[in-house]
Every structure is written in structure tokens, then in C-alpha cells.
Coordinates of N, CA and C and ligand atoms in Angstrom, one line a residue:
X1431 N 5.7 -1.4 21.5 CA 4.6 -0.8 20.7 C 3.4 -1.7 20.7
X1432 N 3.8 -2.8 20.8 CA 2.3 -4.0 21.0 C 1.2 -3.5 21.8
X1433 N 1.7 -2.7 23.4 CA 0.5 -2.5 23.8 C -0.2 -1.3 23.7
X1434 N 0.5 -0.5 21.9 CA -0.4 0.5 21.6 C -1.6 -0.3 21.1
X1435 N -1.4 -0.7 20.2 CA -2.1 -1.9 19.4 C -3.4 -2.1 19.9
X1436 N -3.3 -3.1 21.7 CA -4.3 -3.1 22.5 C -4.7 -2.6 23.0
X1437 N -4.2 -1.4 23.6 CA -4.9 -0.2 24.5 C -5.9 -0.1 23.1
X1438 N -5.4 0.3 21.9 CA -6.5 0.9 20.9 C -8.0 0.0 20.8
X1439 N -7.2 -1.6 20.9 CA -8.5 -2.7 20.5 C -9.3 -2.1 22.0
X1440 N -8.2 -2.0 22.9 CA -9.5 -2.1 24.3 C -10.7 -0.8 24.5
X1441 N -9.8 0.0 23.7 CA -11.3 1.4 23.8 C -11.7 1.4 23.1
X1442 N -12.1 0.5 21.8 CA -12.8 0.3 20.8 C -13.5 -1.3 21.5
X1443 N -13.4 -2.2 21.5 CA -14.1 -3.0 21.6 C -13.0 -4.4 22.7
X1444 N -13.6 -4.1 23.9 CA -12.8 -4.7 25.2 C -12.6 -6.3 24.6
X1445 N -13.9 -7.2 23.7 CA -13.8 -8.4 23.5 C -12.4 -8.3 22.3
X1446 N -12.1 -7.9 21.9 CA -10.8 -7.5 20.7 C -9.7 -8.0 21.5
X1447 N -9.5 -6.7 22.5 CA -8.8 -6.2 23.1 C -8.0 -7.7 24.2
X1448 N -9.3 -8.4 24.8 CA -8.9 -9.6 25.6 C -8.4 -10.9 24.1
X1449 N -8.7 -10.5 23.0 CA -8.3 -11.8 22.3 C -6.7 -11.7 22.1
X1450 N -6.6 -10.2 22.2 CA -5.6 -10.1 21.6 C -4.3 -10.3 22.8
X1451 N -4.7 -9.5 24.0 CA -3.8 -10.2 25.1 C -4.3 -10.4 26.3
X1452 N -5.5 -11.4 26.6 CA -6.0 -11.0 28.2 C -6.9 -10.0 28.3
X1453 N -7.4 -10.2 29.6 CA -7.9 -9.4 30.5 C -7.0 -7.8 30.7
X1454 N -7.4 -6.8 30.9 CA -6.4 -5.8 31.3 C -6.2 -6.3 33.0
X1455 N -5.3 -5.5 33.4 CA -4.7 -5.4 34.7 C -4.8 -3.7 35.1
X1456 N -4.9 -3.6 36.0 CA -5.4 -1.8 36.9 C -3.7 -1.4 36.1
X1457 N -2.7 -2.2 36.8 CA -1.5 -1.1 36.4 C -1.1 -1.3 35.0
X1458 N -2.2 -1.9 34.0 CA -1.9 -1.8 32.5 C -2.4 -0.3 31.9
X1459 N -2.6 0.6 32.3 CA -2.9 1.7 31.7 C -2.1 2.6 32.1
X1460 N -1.5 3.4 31.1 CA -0.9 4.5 31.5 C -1.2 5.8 30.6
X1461 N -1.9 6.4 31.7 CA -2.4 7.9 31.0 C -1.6 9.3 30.2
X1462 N -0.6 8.6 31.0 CA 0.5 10.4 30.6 C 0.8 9.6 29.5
X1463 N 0.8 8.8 28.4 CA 1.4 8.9 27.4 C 1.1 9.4 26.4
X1464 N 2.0 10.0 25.4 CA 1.5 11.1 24.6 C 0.8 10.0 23.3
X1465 N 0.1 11.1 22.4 CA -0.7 10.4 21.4 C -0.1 9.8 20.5
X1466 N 0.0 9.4 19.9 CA 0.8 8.6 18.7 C 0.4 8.8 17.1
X1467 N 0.2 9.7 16.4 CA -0.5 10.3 14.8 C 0.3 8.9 13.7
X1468 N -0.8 8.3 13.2 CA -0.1 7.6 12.2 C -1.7 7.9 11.3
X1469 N -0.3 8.4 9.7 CA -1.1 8.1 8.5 C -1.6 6.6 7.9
X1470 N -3.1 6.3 7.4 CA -3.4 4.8 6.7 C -4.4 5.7 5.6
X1471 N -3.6 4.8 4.3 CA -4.3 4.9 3.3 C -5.2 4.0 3.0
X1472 N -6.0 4.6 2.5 CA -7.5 3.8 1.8 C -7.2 3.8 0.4
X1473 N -7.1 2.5 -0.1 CA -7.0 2.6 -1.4 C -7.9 1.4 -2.0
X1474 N -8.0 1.0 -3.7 CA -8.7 0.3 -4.4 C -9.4 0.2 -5.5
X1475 N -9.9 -0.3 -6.0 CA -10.3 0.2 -7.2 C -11.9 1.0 -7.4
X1476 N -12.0 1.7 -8.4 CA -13.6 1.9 -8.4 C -14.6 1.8 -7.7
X1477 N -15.2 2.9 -6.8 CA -16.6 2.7 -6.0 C -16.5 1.5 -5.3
X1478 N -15.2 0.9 -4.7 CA -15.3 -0.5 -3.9 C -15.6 0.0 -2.5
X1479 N -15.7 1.0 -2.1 CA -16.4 1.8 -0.5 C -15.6 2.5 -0.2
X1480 N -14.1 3.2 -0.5 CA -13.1 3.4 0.1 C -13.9 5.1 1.2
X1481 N -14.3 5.9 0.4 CA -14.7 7.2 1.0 C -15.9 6.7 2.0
X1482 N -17.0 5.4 1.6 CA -17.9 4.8 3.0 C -16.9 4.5 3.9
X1483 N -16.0 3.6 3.7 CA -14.9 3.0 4.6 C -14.9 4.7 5.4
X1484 N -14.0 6.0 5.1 CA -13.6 6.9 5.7 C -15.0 7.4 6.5
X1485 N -15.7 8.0 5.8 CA -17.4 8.6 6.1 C -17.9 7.5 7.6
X1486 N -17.5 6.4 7.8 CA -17.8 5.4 8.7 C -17.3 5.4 10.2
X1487 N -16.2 5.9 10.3 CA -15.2 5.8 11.6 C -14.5 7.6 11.6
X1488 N -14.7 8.2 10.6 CA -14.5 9.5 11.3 C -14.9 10.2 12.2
X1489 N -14.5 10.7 13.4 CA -14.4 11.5 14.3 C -15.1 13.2 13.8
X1490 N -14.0 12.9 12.9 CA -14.2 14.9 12.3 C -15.5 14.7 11.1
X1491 N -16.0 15.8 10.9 CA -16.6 15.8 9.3 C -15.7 15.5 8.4
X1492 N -15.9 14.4 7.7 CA -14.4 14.1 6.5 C -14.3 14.7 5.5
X1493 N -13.2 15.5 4.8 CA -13.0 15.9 3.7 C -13.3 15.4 2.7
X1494 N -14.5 15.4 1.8 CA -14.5 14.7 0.5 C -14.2 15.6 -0.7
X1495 N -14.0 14.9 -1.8 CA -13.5 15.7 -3.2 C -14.6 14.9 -3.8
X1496 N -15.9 14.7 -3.8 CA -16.8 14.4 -4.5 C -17.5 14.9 -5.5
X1497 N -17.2 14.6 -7.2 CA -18.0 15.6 -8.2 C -19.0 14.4 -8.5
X1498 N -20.0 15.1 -9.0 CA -20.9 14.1 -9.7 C -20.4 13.8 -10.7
X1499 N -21.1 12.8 -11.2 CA -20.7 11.6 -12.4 C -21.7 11.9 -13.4
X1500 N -21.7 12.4 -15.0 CA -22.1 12.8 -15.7 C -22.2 11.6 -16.6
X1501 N -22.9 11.8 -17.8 CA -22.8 11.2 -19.0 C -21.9 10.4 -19.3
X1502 N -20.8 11.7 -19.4 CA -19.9 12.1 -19.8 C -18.5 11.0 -19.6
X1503 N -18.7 10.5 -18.4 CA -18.0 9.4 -17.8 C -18.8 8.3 -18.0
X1504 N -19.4 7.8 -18.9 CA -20.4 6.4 -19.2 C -19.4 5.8 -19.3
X1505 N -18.1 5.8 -20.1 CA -17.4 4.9 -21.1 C -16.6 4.3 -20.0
X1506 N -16.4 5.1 -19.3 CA -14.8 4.8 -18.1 C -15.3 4.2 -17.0
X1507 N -16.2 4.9 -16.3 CA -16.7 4.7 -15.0 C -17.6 3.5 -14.9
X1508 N -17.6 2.3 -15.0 CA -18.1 1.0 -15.2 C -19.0 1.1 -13.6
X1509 N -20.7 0.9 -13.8 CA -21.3 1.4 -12.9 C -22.4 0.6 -12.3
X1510 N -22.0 -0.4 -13.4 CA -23.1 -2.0 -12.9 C -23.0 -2.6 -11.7
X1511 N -21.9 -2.5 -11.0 CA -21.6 -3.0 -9.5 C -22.6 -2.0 -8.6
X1512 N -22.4 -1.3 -8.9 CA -22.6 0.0 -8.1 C -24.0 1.0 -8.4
X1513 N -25.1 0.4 -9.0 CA -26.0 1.5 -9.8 C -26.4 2.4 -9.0
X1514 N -26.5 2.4 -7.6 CA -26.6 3.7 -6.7 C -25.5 5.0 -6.7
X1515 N -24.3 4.7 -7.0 CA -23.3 5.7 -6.7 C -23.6 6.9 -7.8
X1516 N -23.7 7.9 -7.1 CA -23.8 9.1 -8.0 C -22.5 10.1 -8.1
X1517 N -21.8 10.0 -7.2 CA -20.4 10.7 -7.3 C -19.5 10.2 -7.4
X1518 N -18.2 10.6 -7.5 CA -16.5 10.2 -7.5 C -15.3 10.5 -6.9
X1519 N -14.8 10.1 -6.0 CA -13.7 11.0 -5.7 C -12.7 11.5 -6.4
X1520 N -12.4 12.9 -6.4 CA -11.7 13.4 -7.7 C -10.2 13.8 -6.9
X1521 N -10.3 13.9 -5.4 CA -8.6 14.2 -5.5 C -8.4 13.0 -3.6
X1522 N -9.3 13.1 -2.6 CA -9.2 12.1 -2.1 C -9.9 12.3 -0.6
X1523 N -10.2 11.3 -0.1 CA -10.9 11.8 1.7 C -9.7 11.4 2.5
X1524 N -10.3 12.5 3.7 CA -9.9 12.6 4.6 C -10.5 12.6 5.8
X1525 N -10.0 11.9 7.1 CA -10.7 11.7 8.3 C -9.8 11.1 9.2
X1526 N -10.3 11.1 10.6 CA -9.3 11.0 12.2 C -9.9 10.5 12.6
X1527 N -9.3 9.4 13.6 CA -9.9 8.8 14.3 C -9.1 8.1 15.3
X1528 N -9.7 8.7 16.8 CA -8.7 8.8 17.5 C -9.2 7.0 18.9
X1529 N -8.2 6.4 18.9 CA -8.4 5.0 19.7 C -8.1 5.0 20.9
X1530 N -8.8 4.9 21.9 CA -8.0 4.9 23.7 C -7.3 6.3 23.9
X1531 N -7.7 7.6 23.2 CA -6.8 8.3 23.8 C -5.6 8.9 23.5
X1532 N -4.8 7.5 22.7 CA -3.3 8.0 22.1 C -2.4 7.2 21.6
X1533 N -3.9 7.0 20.6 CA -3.5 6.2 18.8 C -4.2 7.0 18.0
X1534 N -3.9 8.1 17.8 CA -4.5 9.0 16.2 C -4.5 8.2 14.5
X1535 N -5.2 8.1 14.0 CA -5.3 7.7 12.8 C -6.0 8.7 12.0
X1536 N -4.9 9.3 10.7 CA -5.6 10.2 10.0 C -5.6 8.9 8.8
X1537 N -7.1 9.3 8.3 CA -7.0 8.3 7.5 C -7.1 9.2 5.8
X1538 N -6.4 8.9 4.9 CA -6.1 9.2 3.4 C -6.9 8.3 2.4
X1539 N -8.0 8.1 2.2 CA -9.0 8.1 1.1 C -8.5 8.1 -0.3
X1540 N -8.2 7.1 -1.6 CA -7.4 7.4 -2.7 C -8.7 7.7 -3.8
X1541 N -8.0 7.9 -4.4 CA -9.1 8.4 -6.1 C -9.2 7.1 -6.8
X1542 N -10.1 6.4 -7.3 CA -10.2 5.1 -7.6 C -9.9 5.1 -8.8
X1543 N -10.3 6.3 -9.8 CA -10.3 6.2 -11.3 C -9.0 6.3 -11.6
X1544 N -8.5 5.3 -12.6 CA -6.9 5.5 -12.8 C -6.5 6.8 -13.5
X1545 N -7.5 7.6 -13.9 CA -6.7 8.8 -14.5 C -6.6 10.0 -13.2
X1546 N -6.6 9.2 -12.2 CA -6.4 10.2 -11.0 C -4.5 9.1 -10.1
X1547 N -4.3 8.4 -10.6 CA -3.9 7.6 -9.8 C -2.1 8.4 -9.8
X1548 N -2.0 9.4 -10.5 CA -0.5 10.3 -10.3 C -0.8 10.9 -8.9
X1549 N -1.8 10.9 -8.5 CA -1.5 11.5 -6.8 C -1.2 10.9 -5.6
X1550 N -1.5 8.7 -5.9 CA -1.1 8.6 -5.4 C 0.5 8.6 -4.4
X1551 N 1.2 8.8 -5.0 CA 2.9 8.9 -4.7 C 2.7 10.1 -3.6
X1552 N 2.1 11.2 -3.7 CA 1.6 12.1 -2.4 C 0.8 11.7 -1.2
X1553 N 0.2 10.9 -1.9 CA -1.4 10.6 -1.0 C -0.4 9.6 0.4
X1554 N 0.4 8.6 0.3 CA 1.2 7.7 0.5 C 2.5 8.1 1.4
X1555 N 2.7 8.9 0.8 CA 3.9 9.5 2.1 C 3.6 10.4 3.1
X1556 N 4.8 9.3 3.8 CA 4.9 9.4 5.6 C 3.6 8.6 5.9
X1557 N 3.2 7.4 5.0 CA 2.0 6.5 5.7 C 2.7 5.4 6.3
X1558 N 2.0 4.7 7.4 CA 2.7 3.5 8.0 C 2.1 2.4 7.0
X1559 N 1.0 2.8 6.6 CA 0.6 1.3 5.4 C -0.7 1.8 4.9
X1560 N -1.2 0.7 4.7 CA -2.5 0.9 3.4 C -3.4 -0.4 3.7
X1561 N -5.4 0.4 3.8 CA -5.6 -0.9 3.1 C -6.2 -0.9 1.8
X1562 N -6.3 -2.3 1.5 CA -6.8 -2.5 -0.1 C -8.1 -2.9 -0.1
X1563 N -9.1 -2.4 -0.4 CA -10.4 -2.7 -0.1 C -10.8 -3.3 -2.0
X1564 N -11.2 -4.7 -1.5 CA -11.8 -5.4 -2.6 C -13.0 -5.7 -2.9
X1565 N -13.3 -5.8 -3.9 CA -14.6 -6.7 -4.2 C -14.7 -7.5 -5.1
X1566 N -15.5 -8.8 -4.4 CA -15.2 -10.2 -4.8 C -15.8 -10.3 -6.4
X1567 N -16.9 -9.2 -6.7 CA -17.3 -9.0 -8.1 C -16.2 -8.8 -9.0
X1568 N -15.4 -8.1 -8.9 CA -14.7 -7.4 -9.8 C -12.9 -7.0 -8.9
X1569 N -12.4 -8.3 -8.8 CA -11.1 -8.7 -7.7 C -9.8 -8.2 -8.5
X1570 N -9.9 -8.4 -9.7 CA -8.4 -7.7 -10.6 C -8.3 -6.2 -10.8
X1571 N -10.1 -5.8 -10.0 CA -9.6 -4.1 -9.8 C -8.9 -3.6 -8.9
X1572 N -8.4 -4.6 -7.7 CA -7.5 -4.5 -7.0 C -6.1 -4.5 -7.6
X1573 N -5.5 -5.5 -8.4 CA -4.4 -5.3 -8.7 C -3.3 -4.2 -8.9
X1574 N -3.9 -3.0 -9.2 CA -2.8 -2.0 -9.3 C -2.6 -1.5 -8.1
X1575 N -3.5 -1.8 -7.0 CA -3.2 -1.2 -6.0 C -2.2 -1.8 -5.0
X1576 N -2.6 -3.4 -5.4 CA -1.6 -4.6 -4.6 C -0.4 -4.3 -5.1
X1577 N -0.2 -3.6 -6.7 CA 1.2 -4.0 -7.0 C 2.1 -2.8 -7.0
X1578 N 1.2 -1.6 -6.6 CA 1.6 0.1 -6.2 C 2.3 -0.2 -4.5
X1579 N 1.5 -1.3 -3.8 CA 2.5 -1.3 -2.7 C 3.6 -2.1 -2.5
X1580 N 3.4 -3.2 -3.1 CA 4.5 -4.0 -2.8 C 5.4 -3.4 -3.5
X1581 N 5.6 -2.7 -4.5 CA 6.5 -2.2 -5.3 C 7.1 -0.6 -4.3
X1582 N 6.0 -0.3 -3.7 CA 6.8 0.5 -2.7 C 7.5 -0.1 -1.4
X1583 N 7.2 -1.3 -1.2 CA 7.1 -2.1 -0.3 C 6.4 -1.6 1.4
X1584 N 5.1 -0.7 1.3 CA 4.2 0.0 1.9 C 4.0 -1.6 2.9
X1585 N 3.3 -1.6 4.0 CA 2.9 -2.7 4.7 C 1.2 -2.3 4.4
X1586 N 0.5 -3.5 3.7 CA -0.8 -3.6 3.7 C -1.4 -4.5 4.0
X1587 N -3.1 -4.4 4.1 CA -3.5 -5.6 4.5 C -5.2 -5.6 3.6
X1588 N -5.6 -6.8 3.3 CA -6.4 -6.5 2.2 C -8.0 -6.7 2.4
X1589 N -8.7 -6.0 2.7 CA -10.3 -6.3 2.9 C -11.3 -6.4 2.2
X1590 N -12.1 -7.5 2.4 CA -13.3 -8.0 1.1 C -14.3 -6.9 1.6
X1591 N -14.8 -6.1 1.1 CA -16.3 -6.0 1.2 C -17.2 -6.0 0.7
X1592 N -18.3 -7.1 1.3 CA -18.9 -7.6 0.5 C -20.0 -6.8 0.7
X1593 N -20.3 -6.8 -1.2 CA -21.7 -5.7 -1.2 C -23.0 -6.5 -1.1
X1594 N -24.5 -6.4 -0.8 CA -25.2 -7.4 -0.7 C -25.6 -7.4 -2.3
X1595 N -26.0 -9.0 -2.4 CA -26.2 -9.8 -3.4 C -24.8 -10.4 -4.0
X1596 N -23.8 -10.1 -3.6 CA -22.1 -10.7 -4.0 C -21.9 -11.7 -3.3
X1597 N -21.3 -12.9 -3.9 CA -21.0 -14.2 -3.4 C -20.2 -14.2 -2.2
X1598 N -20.4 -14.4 -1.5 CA -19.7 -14.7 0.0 C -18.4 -15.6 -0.3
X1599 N -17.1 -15.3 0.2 CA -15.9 -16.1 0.1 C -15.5 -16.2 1.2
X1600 N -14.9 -17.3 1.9 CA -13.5 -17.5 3.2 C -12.5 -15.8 2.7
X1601 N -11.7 -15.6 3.4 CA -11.0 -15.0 3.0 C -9.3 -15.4 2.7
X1602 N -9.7 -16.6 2.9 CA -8.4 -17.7 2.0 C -8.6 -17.8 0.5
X1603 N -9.7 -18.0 0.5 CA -10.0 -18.3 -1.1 C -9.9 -16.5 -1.8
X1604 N -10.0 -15.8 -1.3 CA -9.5 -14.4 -1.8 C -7.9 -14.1 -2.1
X1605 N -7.3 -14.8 -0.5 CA -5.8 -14.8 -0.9 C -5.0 -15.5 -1.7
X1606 N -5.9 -16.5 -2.4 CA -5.6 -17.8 -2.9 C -5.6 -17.1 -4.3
X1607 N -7.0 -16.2 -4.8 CA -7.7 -15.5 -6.0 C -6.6 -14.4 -6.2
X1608 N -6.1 -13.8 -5.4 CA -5.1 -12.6 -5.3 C -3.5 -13.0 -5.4
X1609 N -3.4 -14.2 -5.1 CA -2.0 -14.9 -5.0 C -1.3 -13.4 -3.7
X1610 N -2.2 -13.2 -2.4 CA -1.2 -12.8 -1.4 C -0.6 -13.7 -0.4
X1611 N 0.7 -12.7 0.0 CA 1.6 -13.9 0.4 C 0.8 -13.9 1.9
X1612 N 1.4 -15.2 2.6 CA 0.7 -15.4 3.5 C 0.9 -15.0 4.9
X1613 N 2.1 -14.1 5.1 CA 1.9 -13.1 6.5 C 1.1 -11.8 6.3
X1614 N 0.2 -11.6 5.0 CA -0.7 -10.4 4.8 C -2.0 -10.7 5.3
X1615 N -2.2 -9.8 5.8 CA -3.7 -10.1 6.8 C -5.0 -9.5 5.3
X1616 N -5.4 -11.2 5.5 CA -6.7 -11.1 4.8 C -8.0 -10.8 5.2
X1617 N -8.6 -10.1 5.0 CA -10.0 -9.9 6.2 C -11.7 -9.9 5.4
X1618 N -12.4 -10.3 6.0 CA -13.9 -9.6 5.2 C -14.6 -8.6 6.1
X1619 N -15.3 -7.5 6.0 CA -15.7 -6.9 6.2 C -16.7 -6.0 5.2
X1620 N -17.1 -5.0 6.5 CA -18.3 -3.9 6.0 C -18.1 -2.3 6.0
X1621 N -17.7 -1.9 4.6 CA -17.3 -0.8 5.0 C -18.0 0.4 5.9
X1622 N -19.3 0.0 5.5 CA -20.4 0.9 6.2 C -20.3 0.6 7.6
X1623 N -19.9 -0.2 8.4 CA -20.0 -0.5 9.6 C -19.1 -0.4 10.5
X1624 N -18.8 1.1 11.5 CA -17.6 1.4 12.0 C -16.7 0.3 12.8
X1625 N -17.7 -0.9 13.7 CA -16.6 -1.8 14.3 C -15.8 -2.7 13.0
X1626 N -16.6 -3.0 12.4 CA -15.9 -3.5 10.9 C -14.8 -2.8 10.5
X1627 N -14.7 -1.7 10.1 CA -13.7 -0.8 9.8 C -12.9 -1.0 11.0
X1628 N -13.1 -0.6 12.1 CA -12.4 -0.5 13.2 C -11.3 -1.4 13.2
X1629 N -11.8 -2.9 13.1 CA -10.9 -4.1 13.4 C -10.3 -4.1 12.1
X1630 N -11.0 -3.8 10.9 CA -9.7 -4.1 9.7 C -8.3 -3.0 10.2
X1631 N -8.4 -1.6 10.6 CA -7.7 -0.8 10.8 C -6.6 -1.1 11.9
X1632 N -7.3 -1.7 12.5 CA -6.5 -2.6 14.3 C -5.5 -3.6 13.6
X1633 N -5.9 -4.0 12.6 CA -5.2 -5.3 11.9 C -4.0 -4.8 11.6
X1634 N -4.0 -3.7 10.3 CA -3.2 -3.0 9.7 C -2.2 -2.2 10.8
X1635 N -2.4 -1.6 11.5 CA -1.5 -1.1 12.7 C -0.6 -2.2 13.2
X1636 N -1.2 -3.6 13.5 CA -0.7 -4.9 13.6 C 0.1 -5.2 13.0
X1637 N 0.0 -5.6 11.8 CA 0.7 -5.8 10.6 C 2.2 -4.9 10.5
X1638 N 1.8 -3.4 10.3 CA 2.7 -2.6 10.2 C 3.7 -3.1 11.4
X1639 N 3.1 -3.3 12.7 CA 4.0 -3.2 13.6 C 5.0 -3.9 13.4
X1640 N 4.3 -5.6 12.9 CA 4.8 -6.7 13.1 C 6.3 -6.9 11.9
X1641 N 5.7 -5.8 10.9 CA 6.8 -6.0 9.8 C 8.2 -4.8 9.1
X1642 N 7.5 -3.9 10.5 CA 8.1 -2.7 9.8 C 9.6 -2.7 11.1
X1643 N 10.8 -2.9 10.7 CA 12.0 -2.3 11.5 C 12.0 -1.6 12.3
X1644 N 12.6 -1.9 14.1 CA 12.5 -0.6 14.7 C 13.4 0.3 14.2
Ligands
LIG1463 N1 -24.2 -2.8 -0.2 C1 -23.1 -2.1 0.1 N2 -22.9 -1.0 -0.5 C2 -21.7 -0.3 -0.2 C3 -20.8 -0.8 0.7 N3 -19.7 0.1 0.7 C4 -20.1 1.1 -0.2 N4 -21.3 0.9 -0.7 C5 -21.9 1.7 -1.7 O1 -21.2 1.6 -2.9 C6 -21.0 2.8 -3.6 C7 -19.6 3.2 -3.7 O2 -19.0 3.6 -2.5 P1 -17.9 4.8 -2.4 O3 -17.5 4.8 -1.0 O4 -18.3 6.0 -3.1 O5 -16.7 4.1 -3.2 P2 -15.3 4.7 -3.6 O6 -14.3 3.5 -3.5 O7 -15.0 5.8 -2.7 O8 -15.5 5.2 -5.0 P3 -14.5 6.1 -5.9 O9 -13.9 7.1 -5.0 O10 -15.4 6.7 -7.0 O11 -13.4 5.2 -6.5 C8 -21.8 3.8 -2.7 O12 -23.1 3.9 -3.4 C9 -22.0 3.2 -1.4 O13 -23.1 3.5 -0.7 C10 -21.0 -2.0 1.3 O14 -20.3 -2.5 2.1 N5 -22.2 -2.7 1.0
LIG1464 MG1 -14.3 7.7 -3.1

């Protein structure tokens, strides 16, 4: 399964692809193989980018559940990180995105606001993993997400993204801030930025591979 992994880095970005094993070789490709569909959840807390994350690397038009944000939600919806965002996801996105050919990735978009979070247990099944998109402003809004997977024991992998004007971190000192164990791939990135997205997703397929039982 490793050289789904790379085929995927190599049709997304060939310098990936060689870090991860070499140069290709002519008889390293093989066309007749069928496509491979794996589910990855987007999860995290509040407005941390998860539906940019999806909106960024979709293929299709992505399904959004976006209502606008009212008054009405002043108390809950904590909006100071974020003073541009005008909407919410109310049930979750959806998008595909297809790597080399034949690595499909439907990707599952979560509802950030905890009085949506009974759907996650749907959103989640038949997923190969999750990632957890953080922000270094406001990092313990990650927590219920970190502790929804390990408690399912889901394979995840955890991404900073940083919004501009937010303090720049290693992303050791995040795993250090998060107390993750240390075979979880810690990453920084842009959610707005499809190769960014790309390589956190490359990671996660990685990860999964590396820890999930044949
Ligand atoms: N500067 C910056 N802004 C970002 C980035 N990612 C997302 N945003 C903005 O942050 C806001 C929140 O993004 P969303 O993608 O709606 O966040 P979400 O996690 O889906 O939010 P909920 O579904 O409501 O929990 C939007 O206004 C985005 O344009 C980023 O990497 N940098
Ligand atoms: Mg959203």
C-alpha cells in the first residue's frame, strides 16, 4: 500500500513524491489499477478553516451546510479570531479529490459548534482517519476533537493553521502544547492553499497506513 501513498505524492507534487521514495522508474507505474475511495474527516474547533480546508482541494463543487450567523448566536459563537466569517456550518462539507488516478479522497467537513457535535459518530464512519485543524490562538479548542478520536481510536494527524497576525510556532512546541504522542504527525500549514492541504492529507493516508492493521 506504500506505493499508493507515492503514486498520490507523485501526481500532486513530483518533489513530495522523490522525498518520499526516489526518483520514479518507467516500470513503477501501473495503470490498470483500480481506484482506491477512502473517507478523511475534517474536524476542529470553531471557524479554525475546516470547510476553507474542503472549498481548497475539491475537485467537485463541495457541499456546504452554511447558515448565516445572526445576533442571535453573539453568546456562543466566539468571533474575535475570526471577524470576517459570516457563516457556520450547520450539518457538514463535503468534497473529492482524486490523486494520480486511483487514490479518491472524499473528504467529510465537521460542524465546529458543540451543539452540532451528536453527528459526529455519523460523520466518522467507515473513515480511515481524521485531521484536526488547530489554531495556535485558541489550541484547547482542539481538545474535544483530539479526545473524540483517540477515544475512538480513529488514526489522526494534527494541523496548525496559521491565520495571519497569529504567532508562528515549530510544530513541536504545538505537540508539546497539545501533549501529542509522538508517532502523530504534527504539521503547519495553510488551509487556503491546495498544495498545503495536499501534503497534510498525503501525511494522514501515511499515518493511517503506517498504524492501521492489515
Ligand atoms: N488568514 C486566514 N484566514 C483563514 C484561514 N483559513 C480560514 N480562514 C478564514 O477563517 C474563517 C473561518 O473559516 P471556515 O472555513 O468557515 O471555518 P470552519 O472551521 O469551517 O468554521 P465552522 O464550520 O463554523 O466551525 C473564514 O473567514 C476564512 O476565510 C487561513 O489559513 N488564514
Ligand atoms: Mg465550516
Amino acid at each position: 500500500m506504500d506505493s499508493v501513498v507515492s503514486d498520490a505524492a507523485r501526481g500532486v507534487s513530483p518533489l513530495l513524491a522523490e522525498a518520499v521514495e526516489g526518483p520514479e522508474q518507467p516500470w513503477q507505474t501501473d495503470r490498470t489499477r483500480a481506484p482506491i475511495a477512502t473517507k478523511i474527516v475534517v474536524a476542529g474547533g470553531f471557524g479554525v478553516g475546516k470547510t476553507t480546508l474542503v472549498t481548497a482541494v475539491s475537485e467537485i463543487t463541495p457541499l456546504q451546510t452554511e447558515a448565516l450567523m445572526t445576533e442571535a448566536s453573539e453568546e456562543t459563537d466566539d468571533l474575535t479570531s475570526t471577524p470576517g466569517k459570516l457563516t457556520t456550518t450547520v450539518a457538514m462539507d463535503f468534497g473529492r479529490l482524486t490523486l494520480d488516478d486511483d487514490l479518491v479522497l472524499y473528504l467529510f467537513g465537521t460542524p465546529g459548534q458543540q451543539r452540532f457535535w451528536f453527528m459526529w459518530d455519523d460523520l466518522v464512519r467507515g473513515a480511515i482517519g481524521a485531521v484536526v485543524l488547530a489554531d495556535t490562538r485558541r489550541l484547547k479548542d482542539c481538545f474535544p476533537a483530539l479526545d473524540y478520536f483517540e477515544s475512538c481510536g480513529l488514526p489522526y494527524v494534527v494541523a496548525v493553521n496559521h491565520f495571519d497576525g497569529s504567532e508562528r510556532f515549530e510544530p513541536e512546541d504545538v505537540r508539546e502544547a497539545l501533549t501529542i504522542p509522538a508517532h502523530i504527525p504534527v504539521m503547519i500549514m495553510d488551509a487556503r492553499r491546495r498544495i498545503s492541504v495536499i501534503e497534510t492529507l498525503l501525511s494522514l493516508v501515511g499515518h493511517a497506513l503506517d498504524v492501521t492493521p492489515e
